[in-house]
PDB file of C-alpha atoms in Angstrom:
ATOM      1  CA  MET A   1    -252.603-132.300  -0.871  1.00  0.00           C
ATOM      2  CA  LEU A   2    -253.935-130.134  -3.012  1.00  0.00           C
ATOM      3  CA  TYR A   3    -257.318-129.164  -1.283  1.00  0.00           C
ATOM      4  CA  PRO A   4    -258.160-128.283   2.479  1.00  0.00           C
ATOM      5  CA  ASP A   5    -259.230-131.895   3.974  1.00  0.00           C
ATOM      6  CA  PHE A   6    -263.004-131.835   5.388  1.00  0.00           C
ATOM      7  CA  LYS A   7    -262.004-134.556   8.432  1.00  0.00           C
ATOM      8  CA  GLU A   8    -258.634-132.731   9.331  1.00  0.00           C
ATOM      9  CA  LEU A   9    -260.883-129.254   9.619  1.00  0.00           C
ATOM     10  CA  MET A  10    -262.838-131.175  11.711  1.00  0.00           C
ATOM     11  CA  GLU A  11    -260.216-132.246  14.064  1.00  0.00           C
ATOM     12  CA  ILE A  12    -258.921-128.929  14.564  1.00  0.00           C
ATOM     13  CA  GLY A  13    -261.424-128.565  17.111  1.00  0.00           C
ATOM     14  CA  ALA A  14    -259.391-130.403  19.543  1.00  0.00           C
ATOM     15  CA  ARG A  15    -256.274-128.330  19.166  1.00  0.00           C
ATOM     16  CA  SER A  16    -258.117-124.974  19.095  1.00  0.00           C
ATOM     17  CA  ALA A  17    -256.771-125.060  22.657  1.00  0.00           C
ATOM     18  CA  GLY A  18    -254.841-122.045  23.557  1.00  0.00           C
ATOM     19  CA  VAL A  19    -256.424-120.194  20.784  1.00  0.00           C
ATOM     20  CA  SER A  20    -258.199-117.442  22.318  1.00  0.00           C
ATOM     21  CA  LEU A  21    -260.621-114.138  21.470  1.00  0.00           C
ATOM     22  CA  THR A  22    -260.850-112.415  24.631  1.00  0.00           C
ATOM     23  CA  ALA A  23    -258.523-110.383  26.749  1.00  0.00           C
ATOM     24  CA  ARG A  24    -258.352-111.416  30.072  1.00  0.00           C
ATOM     25  CA  ARG A  25    -257.984-108.228  31.704  1.00  0.00           C
ATOM     26  CA  LYS A  26    -260.525-105.628  32.782  1.00  0.00           C
ATOM     27  CA  ALA A  27    -261.070-102.143  29.928  1.00  0.00           C
ATOM     28  CA  VAL A  28    -261.277 -99.064  31.273  1.00  0.00           C
ATOM     29  CA  SER A  29    -262.314 -97.703  27.850  1.00  0.00           C
ATOM     30  CA  VAL A  30    -264.722 -98.891  24.745  1.00  0.00           C
ATOM     31  CA  ILE A  31    -261.939 -97.312  22.387  1.00  0.00           C
ATOM     32  CA  THR A  32    -258.987 -96.550  24.069  1.00  0.00           C
ATOM     33  CA  GLY A  33    -257.445 -96.835  27.621  1.00  0.00           C
ATOM     34  CA  ASP A  34    -255.567 -98.419  29.033  1.00  0.00           C
ATOM     35  CA  TYR A  35    -255.975-101.492  27.275  1.00  0.00           C
ATOM     36  CA  LYS A  36    -255.976-101.270  23.664  1.00  0.00           C
ATOM     37  CA  SER A  37    -256.592-104.719  21.900  1.00  0.00           C
ATOM     38  CA  PRO A  38    -259.290-106.149  19.024  1.00  0.00           C
ATOM     39  CA  PHE A  39    -259.979-108.600  21.951  1.00  0.00           C
ATOM     40  CA  ARG A  40    -262.506-105.749  23.669  1.00  0.00           C
ATOM     41  CA  GLY A  41    -263.274-103.308  21.439  1.00  0.00           C
ATOM     42  CA  ARG A  42    -267.174-103.417  21.483  1.00  0.00           C
ATOM     43  CA  GLY A  43    -269.130-106.352  22.605  1.00  0.00           C
ATOM     44  CA  LEU A  44    -268.129-104.846  25.861  1.00  0.00           C
ATOM     45  CA  GLU A  45    -270.923-104.616  28.728  1.00  0.00           C
ATOM     46  CA  PHE A  46    -270.718-102.154  31.418  1.00  0.00           C
ATOM     47  CA  GLU A  47    -269.529-102.980  34.914  1.00  0.00           C
ATOM     48  CA  GLU A  48    -268.642-100.154  37.371  1.00  0.00           C
ATOM     49  CA  VAL A  49    -268.516 -96.840  38.165  1.00  0.00           C
ATOM     50  CA  ARG A  50    -264.728 -95.964  40.164  1.00  0.00           C
ATOM     51  CA  ALA A  51    -263.438 -92.439  40.893  1.00  0.00           C
ATOM     52  CA  TYR A  52    -261.040 -91.111  37.885  1.00  0.00           C
ATOM     53  CA  VAL A  53    -257.549 -92.114  38.103  1.00  0.00           C
ATOM     54  CA  LEU A  54    -255.150 -89.669  35.859  1.00  0.00           C
ATOM     55  CA  GLY A  55    -254.145 -90.891  32.672  1.00  0.00           C
ATOM     56  CA  ASP A  56    -258.070 -92.246  32.151  1.00  0.00           C
ATOM     57  CA  ASP A  57    -259.300 -91.689  29.383  1.00  0.00           C
ATOM     58  CA  VAL A  58    -261.535 -88.812  29.849  1.00  0.00           C
ATOM     59  CA  ARG A  59    -263.785 -90.118  27.271  1.00  0.00           C
ATOM     60  CA  ASN A  60    -264.814 -92.671  29.601  1.00  0.00           C
ATOM     61  CA  ILE A  61    -266.175 -89.906  32.567  1.00  0.00           C
ATOM     62  CA  ASP A  62    -269.979 -90.860  34.071  1.00  0.00           C
ATOM     63  CA  TRP A  63    -271.052 -87.140  34.066  1.00  0.00           C
ATOM     64  CA  ARG A  64    -274.057 -87.954  35.777  1.00  0.00           C
ATOM     65  CA  VAL A  65    -271.965 -89.493  39.078  1.00  0.00           C
ATOM     66  CA  THR A  66    -269.522 -86.572  38.441  1.00  0.00           C
ATOM     67  CA  ALA A  67    -271.977 -84.118  38.848  1.00  0.00           C
ATOM     68  CA  ARG A  68    -273.530 -86.014  41.554  1.00  0.00           C
ATOM     69  CA  THR A  69    -270.618 -86.393  43.786  1.00  0.00           C
ATOM     70  CA  GLY A  70    -268.751 -83.364  42.252  1.00  0.00           C
ATOM     71  CA  GLN A  71    -265.764 -85.841  42.138  1.00  0.00           C
ATOM     72  CA  PRO A  72    -264.847 -87.053  38.171  1.00  0.00           C
ATOM     73  CA  HIS A  73    -266.057 -90.872  38.108  1.00  0.00           C
ATOM     74  CA  LEU A  74    -264.905 -93.208  35.273  1.00  0.00           C
ATOM     75  CA  LYS A  75    -267.360 -96.084  33.479  1.00  0.00           C
ATOM     76  CA  LEU A  76    -265.471 -99.482  33.648  1.00  0.00           C
ATOM     77  CA  TYR A  77    -266.327-102.385  31.163  1.00  0.00           C
ATOM     78  CA  SER A  78    -265.843-105.824  31.175  1.00  0.00           C
ATOM     79  CA  GLU A  79    -265.846-108.540  28.327  1.00  0.00           C
ATOM     80  CA  ASP A  80    -268.996-109.582  27.483  1.00  0.00           C
ATOM     81  CA  ARG A  81    -269.803-113.105  27.093  1.00  0.00           C
ATOM     82  CA  GLU A  82    -270.630-113.189  23.680  1.00  0.00           C
ATOM     83  CA  ARG A  83    -270.345-111.145  20.715  1.00  0.00           C
ATOM     84  CA  SER A  84    -269.957-111.890  16.741  1.00  0.00           C
ATOM     85  CA  VAL A  85    -266.758-113.189  15.161  1.00  0.00           C
ATOM     86  CA  LEU A  86    -266.130-113.538  11.357  1.00  0.00           C
ATOM     87  CA  VAL A  87    -263.738-114.967   9.573  1.00  0.00           C
ATOM     88  CA  SER A  88    -263.244-113.691   6.036  1.00  0.00           C
ATOM     89  CA  VAL A  89    -261.423-115.925   3.722  1.00  0.00           C
ATOM     90  CA  ASP A  90    -259.869-115.401   0.215  1.00  0.00           C
ATOM     91  CA  CYS A  91    -260.148-118.477  -1.924  1.00  0.00           C
ATOM     92  CA  ASN A  92    -258.912-116.671  -5.235  1.00  0.00           C
ATOM     93  CA  GLU A  93    -256.550-118.864  -7.194  1.00  0.00           C
ATOM     94  CA  SER A  94    -253.759-117.062  -6.368  1.00  0.00           C
ATOM     95  CA  MET A  95    -254.177-118.565  -3.298  1.00  0.00           C
ATOM     96  CA  ARG A  96    -253.453-122.097  -4.529  1.00  0.00           C
ATOM     97  CA  PHE A  97    -249.433-121.781  -4.385  1.00  0.00           C
ATOM     98  CA  GLY A  98    -246.791-122.692  -2.314  1.00  0.00           C
ATOM     99  CA  THR A  99    -243.772-123.846  -2.884  1.00  0.00           C
ATOM    100  CA  ARG A 100    -242.680-125.162   0.533  1.00  0.00           C
ATOM    101  CA  GLY A 101    -245.000-127.174   2.909  1.00  0.00           C
ATOM    102  CA  THR A 102    -248.336-127.003   1.839  1.00  0.00           C
ATOM    103  CA  PHE A 103    -250.491-124.351  -0.188  1.00  0.00           C
ATOM    104  CA  LYS A 104    -251.447-121.052   0.901  1.00  0.00           C
ATOM    105  CA  SER A 105    -254.892-122.026   0.924  1.00  0.00           C
ATOM    106  CA  ILE A 106    -254.510-125.090   2.982  1.00  0.00           C
ATOM    107  CA  GLN A 107    -253.225-122.607   5.812  1.00  0.00           C
ATOM    108  CA  ALA A 108    -255.502-119.945   5.126  1.00  0.00           C
ATOM    109  CA  ALA A 109    -258.237-122.868   5.600  1.00  0.00           C
ATOM    110  CA  ARG A 110    -256.315-124.292   8.938  1.00  0.00           C
ATOM    111  CA  ALA A 111    -256.139-121.177  10.365  1.00  0.00           C
ATOM    112  CA  ALA A 112    -260.056-120.288   9.644  1.00  0.00           C
ATOM    113  CA  ALA A 113    -261.066-123.978  11.156  1.00  0.00           C
ATOM    114  CA  LEU A 114    -258.527-122.718  14.680  1.00  0.00           C
ATOM    115  CA  ILE A 115    -260.216-119.796  14.953  1.00  0.00           C
ATOM    116  CA  GLY A 116    -264.022-120.825  14.609  1.00  0.00           C
ATOM    117  CA  TRP A 117    -263.339-123.694  16.776  1.00  0.00           C
ATOM    118  CA  ALA A 118    -262.126-121.272  19.417  1.00  0.00           C
ATOM    119  CA  ALA A 119    -265.258-119.116  18.448  1.00  0.00           C
ATOM    120  CA  VAL A 120    -267.299-122.007  18.946  1.00  0.00           C
ATOM    121  CA  HIS A 121    -266.042-122.984  22.587  1.00  0.00           C
ATOM    122  CA  GLU A 122    -266.045-119.945  23.794  1.00  0.00           C
ATOM    123  CA  ASN A 123    -269.898-119.696  23.214  1.00  0.00           C
ATOM    124  CA  ASN A 124    -269.438-116.921  21.061  1.00  0.00           C
ATOM    125  CA  ARG A 125    -271.530-116.081  17.564  1.00  0.00           C
ATOM    126  CA  PHE A 126    -269.654-117.876  14.566  1.00  0.00           C
ATOM    127  CA  GLY A 127    -269.704-116.431  10.704  1.00  0.00           C
ATOM    128  CA  ALA A 128    -267.509-116.825   8.090  1.00  0.00           C
ATOM    129  CA  SER A 129    -267.439-114.720   4.561  1.00  0.00           C
ATOM    130  CA  LEU A 130    -265.619-116.467   1.689  1.00  0.00           C
ATOM    131  CA  TYR A 131    -264.550-114.715  -1.805  1.00  0.00           C
ATOM    132  CA  GLY A 132    -263.081-115.466  -4.970  1.00  0.00           C
ATOM    133  CA  ASN A 133    -263.241-119.153  -6.499  1.00  0.00           C
ATOM    134  CA  VAL A 134    -266.771-119.464  -4.276  1.00  0.00           C
ATOM    135  CA  PRO A 135    -270.347-119.644  -5.971  1.00  0.00           C
ATOM    136  CA  GLU A 136    -271.071-115.946  -7.460  1.00  0.00           C
ATOM    137  CA  GLY A 137    -267.772-114.746  -6.140  1.00  0.00           C
ATOM    138  CA  GLN A 138    -268.964-114.352  -2.414  1.00  0.00           C
ATOM    139  CA  ARG A 139    -270.391-116.351   0.080  1.00  0.00           C
ATOM    140  CA  PHE A 140    -271.926-115.148   3.230  1.00  0.00           C
ATOM    141  CA  PHE A 141    -272.980-117.117   6.264  1.00  0.00           C
ATOM    142  CA  GLY A 142    -274.643-115.463   9.135  1.00  0.00           C
ATOM    143  CA  PRO A 143    -273.409-115.405  12.707  1.00  0.00           C
ATOM    144  CA  ARG A 144    -274.972-118.765  14.573  1.00  0.00           C
ATOM    145  CA  ARG A 145    -274.539-119.720  18.358  1.00  0.00           C
ATOM    146  CA  SER A 146    -275.251-123.098  17.059  1.00  0.00           C
ATOM    147  CA  ARG A 147    -271.933-124.971  15.025  1.00  0.00           C
ATOM    148  CA  ARG A 148    -273.583-124.561  11.243  1.00  0.00           C
ATOM    149  CA  SER A 149    -271.920-121.605   9.696  1.00  0.00           C
ATOM    150  CA  LEU A 150    -268.530-123.659  10.779  1.00  0.00           C
ATOM    151  CA  TRP A 151    -269.803-126.520   8.764  1.00  0.00           C
ATOM    152  CA  ARG A 152    -271.121-124.499   6.375  1.00  0.00           C
ATOM    153  CA  MET A 153    -267.271-123.145   6.226  1.00  0.00           C
ATOM    154  CA  PHE A 154    -265.573-126.054   6.099  1.00  0.00           C
ATOM    155  CA  ARG A 155    -267.957-127.677   2.953  1.00  0.00           C
ATOM    156  CA  LEU A 156    -266.793-124.775   1.078  1.00  0.00           C
ATOM    157  CA  LEU A 157    -263.467-124.326   1.879  1.00  0.00           C
ATOM    158  CA  CYS A 158    -262.625-128.087   0.577  1.00  0.00           C
ATOM    159  CA  ASP A 159    -265.025-128.344  -2.303  1.00  0.00           C
ATOM    160  CA  THR A 160    -263.321-128.852  -5.301  1.00  0.00           C
ATOM    161  CA  GLN A 161    -265.378-127.670  -7.712  1.00  0.00           C
ATOM    162  CA  ASP A 162    -264.098-124.911 -10.093  1.00  0.00           C
ATOM    163  CA  TYR A 163    -266.842-121.680  -9.143  1.00  0.00           C
ATOM    164  CA  ASN A 164    -265.166-118.501 -10.168  1.00  0.00           C
ATOM    165  CA  LYS A 165    -262.104-118.079 -11.974  1.00  0.00           C
ATOM    166  CA  GLN A 166    -262.547-114.254 -11.834  1.00  0.00           C
ATOM    167  CA  PRO A 167    -260.790-112.634  -9.205  1.00  0.00           C
ATOM    168  CA  VAL A 168    -261.918-110.846  -6.448  1.00  0.00           C
ATOM    169  CA  ALA A 169    -260.530-107.913  -5.212  1.00  0.00           C
ATOM    170  CA  LEU A 170    -260.122-107.400  -1.121  1.00  0.00           C
ATOM    171  CA  GLU A 171    -261.530-103.605  -1.217  1.00  0.00           C
ATOM    172  CA  ASP A 172    -265.067-105.294  -3.449  1.00  0.00           C
ATOM    173  CA  HIS A 173    -264.730-108.315  -0.827  1.00  0.00           C
ATOM    174  CA  LEU A 174    -264.794-105.477   2.213  1.00  0.00           C
ATOM    175  CA  GLN A 175    -267.452-103.132   0.816  1.00  0.00           C
ATOM    176  CA  TYR A 176    -269.696-106.390   0.467  1.00  0.00           C
ATOM    177  CA  LEU A 177    -268.494-107.278   4.209  1.00  0.00           C
ATOM    178  CA  GLY A 178    -269.351-103.970   6.120  1.00  0.00           C
ATOM    179  CA  LYS A 179    -272.836-104.554   5.269  1.00  0.00           C
ATOM    180  CA  ALA A 180    -273.327-107.783   5.711  1.00  0.00           C
ATOM    181  CA  VAL A 181    -271.644-107.450   9.385  1.00  0.00           C
ATOM    182  CA  PRO A 182    -273.484-106.759  12.799  1.00  0.00           C
ATOM    183  CA  SER A 183    -271.492-103.889  14.777  1.00  0.00           C
ATOM    184  CA  GLY A 184    -269.564-104.482  17.320  1.00  0.00           C
ATOM    185  CA  SER A 185    -268.245-108.147  15.731  1.00  0.00           C
ATOM    186  CA  LEU A 186    -264.429-109.272  15.841  1.00  0.00           C
ATOM    187  CA  ILE A 187    -264.149-110.098  12.078  1.00  0.00           C
ATOM    188  CA  PHE A 188    -260.070-112.155  11.103  1.00  0.00           C
ATOM    189  CA  ILE A 189    -259.684-111.036   7.432  1.00  0.00           C
ATOM    190  CA  ILE A 190    -257.545-114.196   6.117  1.00  0.00           C
ATOM    191  CA  GLY A 191    -255.356-113.948   2.406  1.00  0.00           C
ATOM    192  CA  ASP A 192    -251.701-113.243   1.480  1.00  0.00           C
ATOM    193  CA  PHE A 193    -252.611-109.513   1.169  1.00  0.00           C
ATOM    194  CA  MET A 194    -250.376-109.827  -2.434  1.00  0.00           C
ATOM    195  CA  ASP A 195    -252.756-107.296  -3.950  1.00  0.00           C
ATOM    196  CA  LEU A 196    -253.186-103.907  -2.423  1.00  0.00           C
ATOM    197  CA  GLY A 197    -256.087-101.999  -4.143  1.00  0.00           C
ATOM    198  CA  LEU A 198    -256.439 -98.106  -4.333  1.00  0.00           C
ATOM    199  CA  ASP A 199    -259.530 -98.260  -2.086  1.00  0.00           C
ATOM    200  CA  LEU A 200    -258.089-101.109   0.566  1.00  0.00           C
ATOM    201  CA  LYS A 201    -257.545 -98.471   3.542  1.00  0.00           C
ATOM    202  CA  LYS A 202    -260.340 -96.859   2.967  1.00  0.00           C
ATOM    203  CA  ARG A 203    -262.432 -99.984   3.398  1.00  0.00           C
ATOM    204  CA  LEU A 204    -260.457-101.954   6.193  1.00  0.00           C
ATOM    205  CA  ALA A 205    -261.407 -97.702   7.824  1.00  0.00           C
ATOM    206  CA  ASP A 206    -264.988 -98.207   6.956  1.00  0.00           C
ATOM    207  CA  LEU A 207    -264.990-101.565   8.480  1.00  0.00           C
ATOM    208  CA  HIS A 208    -262.899-101.081  11.644  1.00  0.00           C
ATOM    209  CA  ALA A 209    -265.847 -98.139  12.301  1.00  0.00           C
ATOM    210  CA  ARG A 210    -268.443-100.514  12.790  1.00  0.00           C
ATOM    211  CA  ALA A 211    -266.149-103.762  13.908  1.00  0.00           C
ATOM    212  CA  ASP A 212    -262.826-105.231  15.446  1.00  0.00           C
ATOM    213  CA  VAL A 213    -260.423-105.827  12.765  1.00  0.00           C
ATOM    214  CA  VAL A 214    -257.692-108.388  12.386  1.00  0.00           C
ATOM    215  CA  LEU A 215    -255.500-109.135   9.877  1.00  0.00           C
ATOM    216  CA  ILE A 216    -254.234-112.491   9.179  1.00  0.00           C
ATOM    217  CA  ALA A 217    -251.383-112.763   6.371  1.00  0.00           C
ATOM    218  CA  VAL A 218    -250.768-116.064   5.072  1.00  0.00           C
ATOM    219  CA  ASN A 219    -247.190-116.419   2.620  1.00  0.00           C
ATOM    220  CA  ASP A 220    -244.947-118.830   1.104  1.00  0.00           C
ATOM    221  CA  PRO A 221    -241.040-117.473   1.117  1.00  0.00           C
ATOM    222  CA  ALA A 222    -241.374-117.994  -2.330  1.00  0.00           C
ATOM    223  CA  ASP A 223    -243.814-114.679  -2.287  1.00  0.00           C
ATOM    224  CA  GLY A 224    -240.928-112.112  -1.234  1.00  0.00           C
ATOM    225  CA  ARG A 225    -237.714-114.212  -2.727  1.00  0.00           C
ATOM    226  CA  LEU A 226    -237.937-115.676  -6.028  1.00  0.00           C
ATOM    227  CA  GLU A 227    -235.353-118.975  -6.542  1.00  0.00           C
ATOM    228  CA  LYS A 228    -234.852-119.757 -10.458  1.00  0.00           C
ATOM    229  CA  ALA A 229    -237.791-121.564 -11.994  1.00  0.00           C
ATOM    230  CA  GLY A 230    -237.829-120.396 -15.184  1.00  0.00           C
ATOM    231  CA  THR A 231    -240.941-117.537 -16.128  1.00  0.00           C
ATOM    232  CA  ILE A 232    -244.018-117.408 -13.869  1.00  0.00           C
ATOM    233  CA  VAL A 233    -247.455-115.664 -13.852  1.00  0.00           C
ATOM    234  CA  PHE A 234    -248.407-113.829 -11.600  1.00  0.00           C
ATOM    235  CA  SER A 235    -252.668-112.844 -11.053  1.00  0.00           C
ATOM    236  CA  GLY A 236    -254.205-110.211  -9.079  1.00  0.00           C
ATOM    237  CA  GLY A 237    -257.659-109.431  -7.449  1.00  0.00           C
ATOM    238  CA  ASN A 238    -257.733-106.444  -9.989  1.00  0.00           C
ATOM    239  CA  GLN A 239    -257.671-108.873 -13.114  1.00  0.00           C
ATOM    240  CA  GLU A 240    -253.529-107.662 -13.808  1.00  0.00           C
ATOM    241  CA  ARG A 241    -251.049-110.222 -14.652  1.00  0.00           C
ATOM    242  CA  LEU A 242    -247.529-109.989 -13.444  1.00  0.00           C
ATOM    243  CA  ILE A 243    -245.162-112.044 -15.934  1.00  0.00           C
ATOM    244  CA  ILE A 244    -241.764-112.406 -14.363  1.00  0.00           C
ATOM    245  CA  ASP A 245    -238.733-114.305 -15.152  1.00  0.00           C
ATOM    246  CA  THR A 246    -236.845-115.983 -12.953  1.00  0.00           C
ATOM    247  CA  ASP A 247    -233.899-116.817 -14.386  1.00  0.00           C
ATOM    248  CA  ASP A 248    -233.301-112.836 -14.793  1.00  0.00           C
ATOM    249  CA  ARG A 249    -231.039-111.428 -12.440  1.00  0.00           C
ATOM    250  CA  GLU A 250    -233.282-107.539 -13.015  1.00  0.00           C
ATOM    251  CA  GLY A 251    -235.885-108.759 -12.908  1.00  0.00           C
ATOM    252  CA  SER A 252    -235.837-110.609  -9.672  1.00  0.00           C
ATOM    253  CA  ARG A 253    -234.708-107.833  -8.165  1.00  0.00           C
ATOM    254  CA  ALA A 254    -237.589-105.395  -9.766  1.00  0.00           C
ATOM    255  CA  TYR A 255    -239.774-107.602  -8.079  1.00  0.00           C
ATOM    256  CA  GLU A 256    -238.460-108.365  -4.845  1.00  0.00           C
ATOM    257  CA  ARG A 257    -238.621-104.358  -4.636  1.00  0.00           C
ATOM    258  CA  SER A 258    -242.045-104.382  -5.503  1.00  0.00           C
ATOM    259  CA  TRP A 259    -242.924-107.380  -2.218  1.00  0.00           C
ATOM    260  CA  LYS A 260    -240.754-104.729  -0.318  1.00  0.00           C
ATOM    261  CA  HIS A 261    -242.914-101.916  -1.124  1.00  0.00           C
ATOM    262  CA  ASN A 262    -246.544-104.207  -0.825  1.00  0.00           C
ATOM    263  CA  ARG A 263    -245.170-105.107   2.511  1.00  0.00           C
ATOM    264  CA  HIS A 264    -244.051-101.137   3.534  1.00  0.00           C
ATOM    265  CA  MET A 265    -248.070 -99.938   2.505  1.00  0.00           C
ATOM    266  CA  LEU A 266    -249.485-103.627   4.691  1.00  0.00           C
ATOM    267  CA  ASP A 267    -247.293-102.531   7.548  1.00  0.00           C
ATOM    268  CA  GLU A 268    -248.461 -98.499   7.279  1.00  0.00           C
ATOM    269  CA  MET A 269    -251.812 -99.889   7.133  1.00  0.00           C
ATOM    270  CA  VAL A 270    -252.174-101.867  10.235  1.00  0.00           C
ATOM    271  CA  LYS A 271    -250.577 -99.221  12.052  1.00  0.00           C
ATOM    272  CA  SER A 272    -251.938 -95.938  10.755  1.00  0.00           C
ATOM    273  CA  LEU A 273    -255.632 -97.646  11.843  1.00  0.00           C
ATOM    274  CA  GLY A 274    -254.841 -99.724  14.329  1.00  0.00           C
ATOM    275  CA  LEU A 275    -255.952-103.128  13.344  1.00  0.00           C
ATOM    276  CA  GLY A 276    -254.598-106.673  14.648  1.00  0.00           C
ATOM    277  CA  PHE A 277    -251.719-108.437  12.180  1.00  0.00           C
ATOM    278  CA  VAL A 278    -250.238-111.780  12.674  1.00  0.00           C
ATOM    279  CA  GLN A 279    -247.662-113.046   9.801  1.00  0.00           C
ATOM    280  CA  LEU A 280    -248.458-117.403   8.765  1.00  0.00           C
ATOM    281  CA  TYR A 281    -246.201-118.771   6.841  1.00  0.00           C
ATOM    282  CA  THR A 282    -246.727-122.315   4.558  1.00  0.00           C
ATOM    283  CA  ASN A 283    -243.804-123.924   5.504  1.00  0.00           C
ATOM    284  CA  ARG A 284    -244.564-123.266   9.940  1.00  0.00           C
ATOM    285  CA  ASP A 285    -246.759-124.440  11.978  1.00  0.00           C
ATOM    286  CA  VAL A 286    -250.232-122.560  11.817  1.00  0.00           C
ATOM    287  CA  ARG A 287    -251.361-123.153  15.034  1.00  0.00           C
ATOM    288  CA  THR A 288    -248.274-122.530  16.730  1.00  0.00           C
ATOM    289  CA  ASP A 289    -247.655-119.121  14.957  1.00  0.00           C
ATOM    290  CA  LEU A 290    -251.532-118.198  15.309  1.00  0.00           C
ATOM    291  CA  ILE A 291    -251.366-118.956  18.974  1.00  0.00           C
ATOM    292  CA  LEU A 292    -248.133-116.353  19.237  1.00  0.00           C
ATOM    293  CA  GLY A 293    -249.634-113.751  17.113  1.00  0.00           C
ATOM    294  CA  LEU A 294    -252.933-113.616  19.296  1.00  0.00           C
ATOM    295  CA  ARG A 295    -251.147-113.282  22.512  1.00  0.00           C
ATOM    296  CA  LEU A 296    -248.656-110.750  21.078  1.00  0.00           C
ATOM    297  CA  ILE A 297    -251.748-108.668  20.007  1.00  0.00           C
ATOM    298  CA  ARG A 298    -253.648-108.670  23.524  1.00  0.00           C
ATOM    299  CA  LYS A 299    -249.968-107.286  25.295  1.00  0.00           C
ATOM    300  CA  ILE A 300    -249.079-105.067  22.930  1.00  0.00           C
ATOM    301  CA  GLY A 301    -252.357-103.870  22.050  1.00  0.00           C
ATOM    302  CA  GLY A 302    -253.691-103.413  17.981  1.00  0.00           C
ATOM    303  CA  ARG A 303    -250.592-104.690  16.266  1.00  0.00           C
ATOM    304  CA  GLY A 304    -249.826-108.770  16.809  1.00  0.00           C
ATOM    305  CA  ALA A 305    -246.702-109.948  15.056  1.00  0.00           C
ATOM    306  CA  GLY A 306    -245.957-107.270  11.920  1.00  0.00           C
ATOM    307  CA  SER A 307    -244.962-108.650   8.387  1.00  0.00           C
ATOM    308  CA  LYS A 308    -241.564-106.616   9.707  1.00  0.00           C
ATOM    309  CA  ARG A 309    -241.178-108.385  12.333  1.00  0.00           C
ATOM    310  CA  THR A 310    -241.311-111.994  11.578  1.00  0.00           C
ATOM    311  CA  ALA A 311    -239.725-111.694   7.898  1.00  0.00           C
ATOM    312  CA  SER A 312    -237.083-114.272   8.743  1.00  0.00           C
ATOM    313  CA  ALA A 313    -239.651-116.682  10.299  1.00  0.00           C
ATOM    314  CA  ALA A 314    -239.781-118.407   6.538  1.00  0.00           C
ATOM    315  CA  ASP A 315    -236.136-118.928   6.771  1.00  0.00           C
TER     316      ASP A 315
END
């Protein structure tokens, strides 16, 4: 299968059970506290005030109640019933690659569909933003309570027409996305993250300042370990081309070192910014790994299934 199948993406809705985008515990802090997770961040509503307990986040102290009672009190928040959930999908030509299982583009579409259906089933507003080989290089579907944005995303993901052969860098897309998304949104950014631009960290930080962000990396086993297959040409979002002779041992080793450096940079970016992270592969079941990754994010807060932690998953 060269392109995502519209019928399959529609039917994925029946398989989205278990893909949860909400937290199941009361959150003490909107930003930090005893439960740090992209699934609660903003999009919370005030619930009650209680007495301060040692270890609580002092930034959530209700100073009016504290002054009135003479004892420190804390504001508690619970999950808002509705928020905007957005999916950003890398549709560059580099995503149409796969040596095992299927193409990265197809797995990315499946992950986007699972998240989209989960958002709809949880009564959230859903929107999507696709960049790369799409009309005008970028296409944004604003969050809606209806399923219209979901259908439009499916149609464009399955479109076989070539709109834009020129790669679009993730950092450029994020600059556009940061101006378009509603404040307090939950954003899932899906791609292979093979091309980490110089301004990517700043763009992610700017986006994370107004929304909760989860990165979902979709990779093929060959992304990090080249097998002998002659000469391969890789293209990046900055119009760069890398030519590797996989039959040359030194060339392959140099590529693998570059891949490890890329993953290290990505891992450090996720840690320093406090983003959520899930790793998917072309030769593994998307639904299973997505559910496990999102559960892990809710459990440990912030990072989910990190790139180092799941590096052996593709073997």
